[in-house]
Amino acid sequence: MGRVKALYRSQAIACAGKKPYGRRHRREWLSKLSEAGLHRRAERLYEELDALQGLRRAAKRELVLESRKHAAAKLLRTVPLLGAIRAALLIGRVQTPHRFRSKRQFWAYCGLALETRSSADYRFEDGQLVRAKKPVFIRGLNRNHNHDLKNLFKSAATTASALHGPFREFYEGLLAKGMQPAMARLTLARKIAAITLSVWKKGESFDAEHLKPQAA
């Protein structure tokens, strides 16, 4: 799919969205390639994509069937936006939630932990070494993490911010407080991850009460 879009971009053809992949509009997209070589290359890529799509659907079915053997699958799916595929991916990547003592450890594993930097933390005052009262600078998210889980929770947060539901209300509440949309989505992703860990550890279904500040 990336190679298909790369081919169009190389000819300065805008190709946002999913239309370049579908069969319905394929003839229209191919007509935008004027060179015969590029046209033939695109046809081959589409043939490869069609073959892989069938394998992809079969792999998804097998993944879901395998995940149903685990009791946690049904429990995780009670969390909004965690469907069969995301629940199966969580089980495969995390295996057991008891690996993580707290949500902060889980955030770090998912690439949602904040990295901070500081310097000159101590200074001398009246001959005594004291800790300087300086704000800690945030340098972004931790880089050492599981990329699949980071994509899982960030995509879930992006979808939740656009759909009606308890997570949308939580997201809008953050915006009302003056938070930037990007930071609000990150905060929502961290919230979904914390709730997922809590639900999985306790063996209890999702409850909207988990969205309260003191919960999860």
XYZ file of N, CA, C and O in Angstrom:
864
model
N 0.834 -1.202 0.000
C 0.000 0.000 0.000
C 0.871 1.255 0.000
O 0.573 2.238 -0.673
N 1.962 1.192 0.739
C 2.877 2.325 0.751
C 3.557 2.523 -0.589
O 3.781 3.663 -1.028
N 3.872 1.439 -1.259
C 4.528 1.532 -2.569
C 3.576 2.075 -3.625
O 3.992 2.779 -4.552
N 2.302 1.758 -3.517
C 1.315 2.293 -4.455
C 1.248 3.816 -4.334
O 1.314 4.544 -5.341
N 1.144 4.289 -3.119
C 1.071 5.729 -2.923
C 2.388 6.417 -3.278
O 2.401 7.540 -3.778
N 3.502 5.752 -3.000
C 4.800 6.325 -3.342
C 4.913 6.533 -4.849
O 5.528 7.510 -5.311
N 4.327 5.629 -5.625
C 4.358 5.752 -7.080
C 3.614 7.006 -7.537
O 4.088 7.741 -8.411
N 2.448 7.259 -6.947
C 1.685 8.453 -7.308
C 2.377 9.728 -6.814
O 2.411 10.740 -7.518
N 2.936 9.672 -5.638
C 3.609 10.859 -5.112
C 4.833 11.222 -5.944
O 5.184 12.394 -6.062
N 5.489 10.215 -6.502
C 6.662 10.495 -7.340
C 6.300 11.297 -8.576
O 7.158 11.948 -9.175
N 5.013 11.292 -8.944
C 4.528 12.069 -10.081
C 3.734 13.293 -9.635
O 2.995 13.881 -10.424
N 3.923 13.658 -8.353
C 3.246 14.836 -7.787
C 1.729 14.713 -7.871
O 1.017 15.697 -8.105
N 1.215 13.493 -7.679
C -0.228 13.242 -7.690
C -0.691 13.063 -6.248
O -0.234 12.155 -5.555
N -1.569 13.940 -5.785
C -2.087 13.839 -4.418
C -2.896 12.554 -4.285
O -3.750 12.252 -5.132
N -2.638 11.791 -3.221
C -3.299 10.484 -3.087
C -3.659 10.191 -1.633
O -3.457 9.077 -1.146
N -4.181 11.181 -0.933
C -4.583 10.977 0.459
C -5.818 10.085 0.535
O -6.607 9.997 -0.414
N -5.978 9.424 1.675
C -7.145 8.581 1.879
C -6.965 7.170 1.359
O -5.855 6.732 1.029
N -8.071 6.428 1.256
C -8.024 5.018 0.870
C -8.471 4.761 -0.564
O -8.423 3.627 -1.030
N -8.912 5.799 -1.272
C -9.410 5.603 -2.631
C -8.376 4.997 -3.588
O -8.737 4.201 -4.459
N -7.082 5.353 -3.474
C -6.111 4.763 -4.408
C -6.007 3.252 -4.326
O -5.488 2.614 -5.244
N -6.498 2.635 -3.234
C -6.374 1.197 -3.061
C -7.575 0.429 -3.623
O -7.439 -0.715 -4.045
N -8.745 1.032 -3.597
C -9.970 0.318 -3.950
C -10.070 0.001 -5.432
O -9.504 0.680 -6.286
N -10.830 -1.042 -5.737
C -10.999 -1.447 -7.130
C -11.967 -0.535 -7.876
O -11.875 -0.398 -9.096
N -12.886 0.094 -7.161
C -13.900 0.913 -7.809
C -13.280 2.094 -8.544
O -13.698 2.439 -9.658
N -12.281 2.718 -7.954
C -11.670 3.903 -8.552
C -10.311 3.608 -9.172
O -9.579 4.536 -9.514
N -9.978 2.348 -9.333
C -8.626 1.995 -9.787
C -8.351 2.482 -11.210
O -7.274 3.001 -11.503
N -9.311 2.341 -12.104
C -9.111 2.788 -13.483
C -8.862 4.292 -13.538
O -8.028 4.777 -14.315
N -9.583 5.006 -12.707
C -9.418 6.466 -12.658
C -8.017 6.843 -12.191
O -7.382 7.761 -12.750
N -7.502 6.142 -11.194
C -6.165 6.445 -10.683
C -5.081 6.043 -11.675
O -4.088 6.763 -11.845
N -5.273 4.921 -12.339
C -4.275 4.483 -13.315
C -4.187 5.454 -14.489
O -3.108 5.632 -15.084
N -5.297 6.093 -14.833
C -5.296 7.037 -15.961
C -4.458 8.285 -15.674
O -4.094 9.017 -16.603
N -4.153 8.515 -14.405
C -3.336 9.679 -14.051
C -1.852 9.458 -14.331
O -1.068 10.412 -14.302
N -1.477 8.204 -14.584
C -0.080 7.894 -14.889
C 0.101 7.893 -16.405
O -0.400 7.012 -17.107
N 0.808 8.875 -16.896
C 0.943 9.050 -18.341
C 1.984 8.120 -18.958
O 1.837 7.677 -20.101
N 3.032 7.780 -18.228
C 4.096 6.933 -18.769
C 3.682 5.462 -18.716
O 3.145 4.988 -17.715
N 3.966 4.754 -19.801
C 3.561 3.346 -19.907
C 4.247 2.489 -18.848
O 3.637 1.569 -18.280
N 5.526 2.779 -18.563
C 6.253 2.000 -17.569
C 5.655 2.145 -16.186
O 5.502 1.154 -15.450
N 5.321 3.364 -15.811
C 4.715 3.601 -14.505
C 3.330 2.975 -14.423
O 2.936 2.433 -13.387
N 2.603 3.058 -15.544
C 1.259 2.470 -15.589
C 1.329 0.962 -15.363
O 0.540 0.396 -14.590
N 2.294 0.308 -16.021
C 2.437 -1.146 -15.881
C 2.899 -1.509 -14.479
O 2.439 -2.510 -13.903
N 3.787 -0.714 -13.931
C 4.267 -0.973 -12.565
C 3.128 -0.871 -11.568
O 3.013 -1.690 -10.651
N 2.259 0.121 -11.736
C 1.114 0.284 -10.840
C 0.172 -0.907 -10.947
O -0.372 -1.382 -9.939
N -0.043 -1.420 -12.168
C -0.911 -2.589 -12.341
C -0.362 -3.801 -11.589
O -1.127 -4.553 -10.970
N 0.955 -3.984 -11.659
C 1.570 -5.108 -10.942
C 1.427 -4.944 -9.426
O 1.197 -5.914 -8.707
N 1.592 -3.719 -8.961
C 1.453 -3.467 -7.529
C 0.020 -3.736 -7.064
O -0.199 -4.268 -5.966
N -0.956 -3.392 -7.908
C -2.352 -3.653 -7.563
C -2.629 -5.161 -7.536
O -3.391 -5.640 -6.684
N -2.025 -5.904 -8.461
C -2.189 -7.355 -8.451
C -1.608 -7.953 -7.170
O -2.203 -8.855 -6.561
N -0.453 -7.432 -6.767
C 0.167 -7.900 -5.523
C -0.696 -7.541 -4.320
O -0.872 -8.353 -3.398
N -1.248 -6.333 -4.335
C -2.109 -5.883 -3.235
C -3.355 -6.750 -3.124
O -3.755 -7.143 -2.019
N -3.974 -7.073 -4.253
C -5.187 -7.913 -4.241
C -4.901 -9.289 -3.654
O -5.707 -9.833 -2.897
N -3.721 -9.835 -3.990
C -3.363 -11.149 -3.459
C -3.115 -11.094 -1.959
O -3.527 -11.992 -1.210
N -2.459 -10.024 -1.529
C -2.138 -9.903 -0.106
C -3.371 -9.584 0.732
O -3.430 -9.954 1.906
N -4.350 -8.898 0.154
C -5.556 -8.563 0.910
C -6.290 -9.819 1.342
O -6.831 -9.899 2.439
N -6.327 -10.820 0.452
C -6.960 -12.084 0.820
C -6.235 -12.769 1.964
O -6.863 -13.277 2.901
N -4.909 -12.765 1.908
C -4.117 -13.351 2.993
C -4.314 -12.562 4.284
O -4.351 -13.145 5.376
N -4.428 -11.254 4.149
C -4.614 -10.395 5.331
C -5.927 -10.706 6.033
O -5.987 -10.808 7.259
N -7.000 -10.871 5.251
C -8.304 -11.202 5.844
C -8.270 -12.565 6.515
O -8.835 -12.746 7.605
N -7.606 -13.520 5.885
C -7.507 -14.855 6.483
C -6.704 -14.820 7.776
O -7.059 -15.477 8.769
N -5.617 -14.045 7.783
C -4.795 -13.927 8.993
C -5.581 -13.268 10.121
O -5.444 -13.652 11.294
N -6.406 -12.286 9.788
C -7.228 -11.628 10.811
C -8.210 -12.607 11.436
O -8.410 -12.614 12.654
N -8.837 -13.424 10.591
C -9.787 -14.406 11.115
C -9.096 -15.375 12.069
O -9.616 -15.683 13.144
N -7.935 -15.852 11.674
C -7.202 -16.781 12.529
C -6.755 -16.112 13.826
O -6.752 -16.738 14.891
N -6.367 -14.835 13.729
C -5.951 -14.097 14.914
C -7.094 -13.965 15.917
O -6.918 -14.182 17.120
N -8.275 -13.631 15.417
C -9.439 -13.470 16.293
C -9.844 -14.803 16.911
O -10.151 -14.878 18.109
N -9.837 -15.864 16.112
C -10.189 -17.186 16.635
C -9.221 -17.631 17.721
O -9.619 -18.211 18.735
N -7.940 -17.368 17.526
C -6.942 -17.749 18.523
C -7.109 -16.949 19.800
O -6.960 -17.475 20.911
N -7.440 -15.642 19.664
C -7.576 -14.788 20.854
C -8.774 -15.184 21.699
O -8.780 -14.965 22.915
N -9.797 -15.784 21.075
C -10.994 -16.179 21.821
C -10.722 -17.312 22.802
O -11.545 -17.592 23.668
N -9.573 -17.963 22.674
C -9.201 -19.005 23.616
C -8.779 -18.428 24.961
O -8.661 -19.162 25.942
N -8.537 -17.112 24.992
C -8.099 -16.448 26.216
C -9.276 -15.703 26.846
O -9.988 -14.958 26.164
N -9.454 -15.890 28.143
C -10.569 -15.238 28.840
C -10.442 -13.722 28.805
O -11.446 -12.998 28.858
N -9.224 -13.222 28.694
C -9.006 -11.773 28.712
C -9.575 -11.093 27.479
O -9.865 -9.892 27.511
N -9.752 -11.821 26.375
C -10.227 -11.218 25.134
C -11.607 -10.594 25.322
O -11.850 -9.449 24.923
N -12.511 -11.324 25.925
C -13.865 -10.821 26.152
C -13.851 -9.641 27.110
O -14.610 -8.675 26.951
N -12.983 -9.695 28.096
C -12.878 -8.619 29.086
C -12.347 -7.340 28.444
O -12.883 -6.249 28.671
N -11.316 -7.453 27.635
C -10.713 -6.282 27.009
C -11.662 -5.614 26.025
O -11.628 -4.392 25.858
N -12.505 -6.387 25.403
C -13.434 -5.817 24.413
C -14.543 -4.991 25.052
O -15.292 -4.316 24.346
N -14.661 -5.029 26.379
C -15.634 -4.157 27.043
C -15.156 -2.711 27.068
O -15.958 -1.798 27.271
N -13.852 -2.510 26.868
C -13.315 -1.146 26.808
C -13.655 -0.561 25.440
O -13.348 -1.169 24.417
N -14.319 0.604 25.376
C -14.660 1.203 24.082
C -13.444 1.356 23.179
O -12.359 1.697 23.638
N -13.639 1.101 21.915
C -12.613 1.209 20.873
C -11.628 0.051 20.858
O -10.747 0.014 19.996
N -11.725 -0.892 21.807
C -10.870 -2.077 21.770
C -11.688 -3.219 21.177
O -12.392 -3.929 21.879
N -11.579 -3.380 19.870
C -12.302 -4.434 19.188
C -11.550 -5.746 19.238
O -10.587 -5.920 19.987
N -11.969 -6.686 18.389
C -11.377 -8.021 18.406
C -9.896 -7.999 18.026
O -9.078 -8.694 18.640
N -9.536 -7.188 17.024
C -8.145 -7.146 16.562
C -7.247 -6.505 17.608
O -6.163 -7.031 17.933
N -7.672 -5.380 18.157
C -6.847 -4.700 19.165
C -6.712 -5.545 20.425
O -5.648 -5.585 21.043
N -7.785 -6.211 20.821
C -7.709 -7.082 22.000
C -6.734 -8.233 21.758
O -5.942 -8.583 22.633
N -6.787 -8.820 20.561
C -5.877 -9.920 20.237
C -4.430 -9.444 20.226
O -3.523 -10.135 20.711
N -4.206 -8.243 19.691
C -2.844 -7.699 19.660
C -2.332 -7.431 21.069
O -1.161 -7.689 21.382
N -3.203 -6.932 21.928
C -2.815 -6.692 23.321
C -2.406 -7.978 24.020
O -1.382 -8.024 24.710
N -3.196 -9.005 23.832
C -2.889 -10.283 24.482
C -1.559 -10.831 23.976
O -0.738 -11.334 24.750
N -1.326 -10.712 22.670
C -0.095 -11.234 22.099
C 1.141 -10.469 22.543
O 2.187 -11.067 22.793
N 1.032 -9.146 22.643
C 2.182 -8.328 22.992
C 2.419 -8.219 24.493
O 3.558 -8.169 24.952
N 1.359 -8.166 25.277
C 1.500 -7.984 26.732
C 1.559 -9.331 27.455
O 2.311 -9.498 28.411
N 0.738 -10.281 27.013
C 0.642 -11.630 27.589
C -0.004 -11.624 28.971
O -0.992 -12.301 29.198
N 0.556 -10.885 29.909
C -0.063 -10.772 31.235
C 0.098 -9.346 31.752
O 1.190 -8.774 31.646
N -0.959 -8.751 32.309
C -0.858 -7.377 32.809
C -0.062 -7.270 34.095
O 0.350 -6.180 34.491
N 0.168 -8.409 34.761
C 0.870 -8.392 36.036
C 2.368 -8.174 35.878
O 3.094 -8.127 36.868
N 2.824 -8.059 34.637
C 4.215 -7.669 34.391
C 4.461 -6.227 34.840
O 5.600 -5.843 35.094
N 3.375 -5.439 34.916
C 3.499 -4.015 35.191
C 2.902 -3.696 36.558
O 1.717 -3.922 36.794
N 3.745 -3.165 37.425
C 3.293 -2.852 38.784
C 2.353 -1.653 38.791
O 1.445 -1.577 39.619
N 2.554 -0.712 37.876
C 1.731 0.493 37.853
C 1.461 0.908 36.409
O 2.079 0.397 35.472
N 0.542 1.849 36.255
C 0.221 2.337 34.911
C 1.401 3.081 34.290
O 1.548 3.090 33.064
N 2.257 3.682 35.099
C 3.410 4.406 34.560
C 4.387 3.452 33.882
O 4.987 3.796 32.856
N 4.563 2.265 34.430
C 5.404 1.266 33.783
C 4.784 0.814 32.460
O 5.483 0.590 31.472
N 3.461 0.696 32.456
C 2.763 0.298 31.227
C 2.866 1.400 30.180
O 3.047 1.120 28.992
N 2.745 2.659 30.602
C 2.909 3.784 29.679
C 4.281 3.748 29.021
O 4.414 3.971 27.832
N 5.312 3.474 29.818
C 6.671 3.423 29.280
C 6.806 2.299 28.255
O 7.443 2.468 27.210
N 6.198 1.154 28.526
C 6.260 0.028 27.594
C 5.530 0.355 26.293
O 5.932 -0.096 25.213
N 4.476 1.162 26.398
C 3.682 1.525 25.223
C 4.189 2.788 24.525
O 3.584 3.230 23.538
N 5.256 3.379 25.035
C 5.779 4.592 24.415
C 4.961 5.827 24.725
O 4.987 6.803 23.961
N 4.253 5.830 25.833
C 3.409 6.960 26.222
C 3.922 7.661 27.471
O 3.226 8.507 28.029
N 5.128 7.328 27.902
C 5.708 7.961 29.091
C 6.457 9.228 28.679
O 7.057 9.295 27.601
N 6.430 10.225 29.537
C 7.103 11.489 29.257
C 8.557 11.424 29.725
O 8.830 11.012 30.848
N 9.471 11.817 28.861
C 10.882 11.888 29.219
C 11.224 13.306 29.649
O 10.842 14.266 28.988
N 11.927 13.417 30.757
C 12.297 14.730 31.280
C 13.816 14.856 31.350
O 14.533 13.857 31.456
N 14.281 16.084 31.277
C 15.700 16.366 31.374
C 15.903 17.530 32.341
O 15.066 18.435 32.419
N 17.000 17.513 33.075
C 17.317 18.620 33.974
C 18.831 18.733 34.113
O 19.566 17.781 33.847
N 19.291 19.885 34.516
C 20.721 20.115 34.738
C 20.872 21.106 35.885
O 19.933 21.856 36.209
N 22.055 21.127 36.489
C 22.327 22.018 37.621
C 21.243 21.887 38.684
O 20.632 22.864 39.119
N 20.982 20.626 39.097
C 19.924 20.380 40.079
C 20.291 20.867 41.481
O 19.395 21.076 42.304
N 21.584 21.038 41.747
C 22.020 21.470 43.083
C 22.934 22.696 42.966
O 23.612 22.885 41.952
N 22.914 23.506 44.009
C 23.790 24.682 44.060
C 24.139 24.994 45.516
O 23.459 24.524 46.442
N 25.172 25.769 45.682
C 25.621 26.132 47.026
C 24.954 27.431 47.460
O 24.924 28.423 46.727
N 24.390 27.416 48.664
C 23.819 28.607 49.288
C 24.324 28.674 50.724
O 24.068 27.752 51.510
N 25.025 29.737 51.019
C 25.600 29.926 52.364
C 26.468 28.733 52.771
O 26.423 28.269 53.918
N 27.204 28.219 51.803
C 28.105 27.115 52.086
C 27.441 25.756 52.158
O 28.106 24.759 52.444
N 26.120 25.694 51.879
C 25.391 24.429 51.940
C 24.921 24.026 50.530
O 24.507 24.882 49.731
N 24.995 22.738 50.252
C 24.531 22.218 48.969
C 23.029 21.972 49.061
O 22.566 21.143 49.851
N 22.269 22.722 48.287
C 20.806 22.607 48.326
C 20.293 22.332 46.911
O 20.941 22.661 45.914
N 19.123 21.741 46.853
C 18.506 21.429 45.560
C 17.893 22.688 44.963
O 17.151 23.414 45.642
N 18.196 22.954 43.726
C 17.665 24.147 43.051
C 16.189 23.948 42.719
O 15.775 22.860 42.314
N 15.420 24.997 42.881
C 13.990 24.953 42.573
C 13.806 25.359 41.113
O 13.521 26.510 40.796
N 13.998 24.391 40.246
C 13.880 24.648 38.818
C 12.828 23.715 38.221
O 12.702 22.558 38.635
N 12.059 24.207 37.246
C 11.077 23.320 36.603
C 11.763 22.245 35.771
O 12.829 22.460 35.194
N 11.149 21.069 35.742
C 11.679 19.968 34.942
C 11.223 20.151 33.497
O 10.056 20.427 33.233
N 12.136 20.005 32.557
C 11.819 20.187 31.149
C 11.421 18.854 30.523
O 12.122 17.851 30.663
N 10.280 18.843 29.825
C 9.791 17.647 29.158
C 10.371 17.596 27.750
O 10.290 18.566 26.999
N 10.966 16.458 27.402
C 11.627 16.305 26.106
C 10.896 15.357 25.174
O 11.469 14.861 24.209
N 9.648 15.096 25.426
C 8.876 14.220 24.548
C 8.614 12.857 25.168
O 8.760 12.661 26.374
N 8.209 11.911 24.331
C 7.874 10.561 24.782
C 9.096 9.654 24.720
O 10.018 9.885 23.943
N 9.069 8.619 25.556
C 10.207 7.694 25.582
C 10.325 6.935 24.261
O 9.326 6.568 23.641
N 11.547 6.726 23.824
C 11.801 6.104 22.518
C 11.888 4.588 22.596
O 11.631 3.893 21.606
N 12.266 4.055 23.749
C 12.411 2.607 23.903
C 11.057 2.023 24.296
O 10.676 2.048 25.471
N 10.318 1.492 23.312
C 8.955 1.033 23.604
C 8.517 0.015 22.556
O 9.223 -0.262 21.587
N 7.316 -0.532 22.771
C 6.702 -1.450 21.822
C 5.882 -0.624 20.821
O 4.880 -0.019 21.186
N 6.312 -0.604 19.579
C 5.682 0.263 18.579
C 4.250 -0.158 18.258
O 3.398 0.696 17.976
N 3.964 -1.448 18.292
C 2.607 -1.916 18.000
C 1.610 -1.387 19.027
O 0.502 -0.955 18.681
N 2.000 -1.405 20.297
C 1.088 -0.938 21.339
C 0.925 0.576 21.294
O -0.162 1.100 21.570
N 1.984 1.279 20.954
C 1.867 2.735 20.832
C 0.885 3.093 19.711
O 0.000 3.950 19.888
N 1.025 2.432 18.567
C 0.091 2.674 17.463
C -1.331 2.289 17.851
O -2.294 2.967 17.461
N -1.464 1.215 18.622
C -2.790 0.754 19.041
C -3.510 1.812 19.868
O -4.651 2.185 19.566
N -2.848 2.316 20.904
C -3.522 3.260 21.792
C -3.671 4.645 21.162
O -4.668 5.334 21.403
N -2.708 5.048 20.340
C -2.834 6.352 19.691
C -3.950 6.338 18.643
O -4.702 7.301 18.512
N -4.069 5.239 17.901
C -5.149 5.143 16.918
C -6.506 5.051 17.605
O -7.496 5.623 17.131
N -6.554 4.340 18.739
C -7.805 4.261 19.499
C -8.214 5.639 20.016
O -9.394 6.006 19.982
N -7.236 6.420 20.472
C -7.524 7.766 20.974
C -7.988 8.681 19.850
O -8.907 9.499 20.034
N -7.367 8.566 18.686
C -7.764 9.399 17.545
C -9.195 9.105 17.129
O -9.983 10.016 16.859
N -9.547 7.823 17.086
C -10.913 7.432 16.734
C -11.898 7.861 17.809
O -12.982 8.373 17.512
N -11.521 7.675 19.075
C -12.419 8.026 20.186
C -12.689 9.522 20.237
O -13.780 9.948 20.636
N -11.724 10.343 19.818
C -11.909 11.792 19.859
C -12.907 12.273 18.816
O -13.383 13.407 18.893
N -13.228 11.411 17.841
C -14.147 11.806 16.774
C -15.512 11.132 16.877
O -16.437 11.525 16.162
N -15.645 10.141 17.750
C -16.904 9.409 17.880
C -17.589 9.734 19.210
O -16.917 10.015 20.202
N -18.904 9.671 19.211
C -19.649 9.925 20.444
C -19.419 8.788 21.438
O -19.381 7.617 21.058
N -19.264 9.148 22.688
C -19.038 8.154 23.721
C -18.343 8.771 24.913
O -18.040 9.975 24.926
N -18.080 7.967 25.939
C -17.461 8.497 27.159
C -16.068 9.069 26.919
O -15.679 10.051 27.545
N -15.309 8.470 26.005
C -13.966 8.981 25.735
C -14.024 10.327 25.016
O -13.149 11.169 25.203
N -15.032 10.516 24.177
C -15.194 11.801 23.482
C -15.474 12.910 24.496
O -14.940 14.022 24.391
N -16.284 12.606 25.495
C -16.583 13.597 26.533
C -15.324 13.938 27.324
O -15.092 15.104 27.676
N -14.514 12.931 27.607
C -13.261 13.162 28.321
C -12.332 14.051 27.486
O -11.704 14.985 28.002
N -12.262 13.778 26.185
C -11.423 14.552 25.264
C -11.896 16.002 25.186
O -11.084 16.937 25.246
N -13.198 16.200 25.065
C -13.734 17.560 24.983
C -13.515 18.325 26.280
O -13.338 19.547 26.275
N -13.537 17.603 27.400
C -13.249 18.246 28.676
C -11.822 18.774 28.735
O -11.569 19.853 29.287
N -10.889 18.044 28.153
C -9.501 18.499 28.105
C -9.364 19.736 27.223
O -8.631 20.677 27.554
N -10.068 19.739 26.094
C -10.023 20.907 25.211
C -10.615 22.132 25.892
O -10.122 23.252 25.715
N -11.671 21.909 26.674
C -12.313 23.025 27.373
C -11.388 23.663 28.402
O -11.518 24.847 28.726
N -10.423 22.888 28.893
C -9.466 23.412 29.862
C -8.314 24.166 29.198
O -7.403 24.647 29.880
N -8.335 24.230 27.863
C -7.301 24.957 27.138
C -6.177 24.100 26.597
O -5.191 24.621 26.069
N -6.300 22.774 26.692
C -5.244 21.889 26.196
C -5.286 21.822 24.671
O -6.355 21.817 24.068
N -4.113 21.769 24.045
C -4.030 21.648 22.597
C -4.557 20.280 22.150
O -4.395 19.283 22.866
N -5.177 20.187 20.946
C -5.743 18.914 20.489
C -4.746 17.758 20.495
O -5.093 16.641 20.881
N -3.506 18.014 20.061
C -2.510 16.936 20.020
C -2.209 16.412 21.422
O -2.113 15.191 21.633
N -2.063 17.314 22.390
C -1.809 16.889 23.760
C -3.036 16.223 24.367
O -2.908 15.297 25.166
N -4.213 16.690 23.974
C -5.444 16.083 24.482
C -5.583 14.642 23.989
O -5.985 13.751 24.745
N -5.217 14.407 22.725
C -5.273 13.034 22.201
C -4.240 12.144 22.890
O -4.508 10.968 23.158
N -3.063 12.699 23.177
C -2.046 11.926 23.897
C -2.533 11.586 25.306
O -2.372 10.452 25.769
N -3.123 12.558 25.979
C -3.666 12.317 27.317
C -4.766 11.260 27.270
O -4.860 10.404 28.156
N -5.590 11.316 26.222
C -6.651 10.325 26.067
C -6.055 8.933 25.824
O -6.547 7.937 26.366
N -4.991 8.850 25.020
C -4.333 7.564 24.777
C -3.775 6.991 26.073
O -3.885 5.780 26.336
N -3.177 7.842 26.898
C -2.659 7.395 28.189
C -3.797 6.923 29.091
O -3.656 5.953 29.846
N -4.940 7.613 29.029
C -6.094 7.236 29.838
C -6.638 5.873 29.412
O -6.954 5.016 30.246
N -6.747 5.655 28.091
C -7.234 4.379 27.587
C -6.294 3.248 27.995
O -6.724 2.161 28.397
N -4.984 3.506 27.927
C -3.997 2.496 28.318
C -4.121 2.176 29.808
O -4.064 1.009 30.211
N -4.279 3.207 30.641
C -4.400 2.995 32.080
C -5.669 2.210 32.424
O -5.643 1.305 33.263
N -6.762 2.547 31.750
C -8.021 1.839 31.991
C -7.916 0.385 31.541
O -8.387 -0.534 32.220
N -7.282 0.171 30.395
C -7.099 -1.193 29.891
C -6.322 -2.045 30.881
O -6.689 -3.189 31.167
N -5.236 -1.487 31.414
C -4.435 -2.223 32.389
C -5.242 -2.523 33.644
O -5.193 -3.631 34.185
N -6.015 -1.536 34.110
C -6.812 -1.712 35.326
C -7.894 -2.779 35.134
O -8.081 -3.652 35.981
N -8.598 -2.709 34.012
C -9.649 -3.685 33.717
C -9.073 -5.099 33.624
O -9.633 -6.061 34.153
N -7.944 -5.204 32.969
C -7.307 -6.511 32.764
C -6.805 -7.089 34.086
O -6.966 -8.280 34.365
N -6.194 -6.248 34.914
C -5.663 -6.726 36.187
C -6.766 -7.151 37.148
O -6.680 -8.202 37.800
N -7.812 -6.329 37.245
C -8.875 -6.586 38.208
C -9.865 -7.631 37.722
O -10.640 -8.174 38.523
N -9.879 -7.891 36.420
C -10.843 -8.853 35.886
C -12.259 -8.318 35.891
O -13.210 -9.094 35.956
N -12.400 -7.004 35.811
C -13.718 -6.364 35.828
C -13.971 -5.671 34.506
O -13.045 -5.135 33.886
N -15.227 -5.652 34.081
C -15.584 -4.994 32.827
C -15.428 -3.487 32.935
O -15.389 -2.925 34.031
N -15.359 -2.842 31.790
C -15.203 -1.388 31.746
C -16.402 -0.700 32.377
O -17.547 -1.102 32.202
N -16.112 0.354 33.120
C -17.133 1.195 33.741
C -16.747 2.640 33.480
O -15.586 3.023 33.616
N -17.723 3.471 33.104
C -17.444 4.874 32.810
C -16.866 5.603 34.023
O -16.246 6.672 33.875
N -17.020 5.027 35.224
C -16.463 5.632 36.409
C -14.932 5.662 36.343
O -14.282 6.466 37.027
N -14.346 4.809 35.500
C -12.892 4.778 35.348
C -12.353 6.074 34.755
O -11.160 6.337 34.848
N -13.239 6.870 34.148
C -12.792 8.113 33.524
C -12.684 9.257 34.502
O -12.222 10.337 34.136
N -13.085 9.039 35.729
C -12.932 10.089 36.733
C -11.459 10.284 37.043
O -10.656 9.356 36.958
N -11.046 11.514 37.400
C -9.608 11.801 37.625
C -8.928 10.885 38.602
O -7.780 10.517 38.427
N -9.639 10.479 39.662
C -8.989 9.652 40.686
C -8.943 8.180 40.312
O -8.330 7.380 41.000
N -9.617 7.803 39.224
C -9.666 6.395 38.823
C -8.622 6.102 37.755
O -8.185 6.962 37.022
N -8.263 4.811 37.636
C -7.341 4.327 36.612
C -6.061 5.127 36.619
O -5.564 5.511 35.593
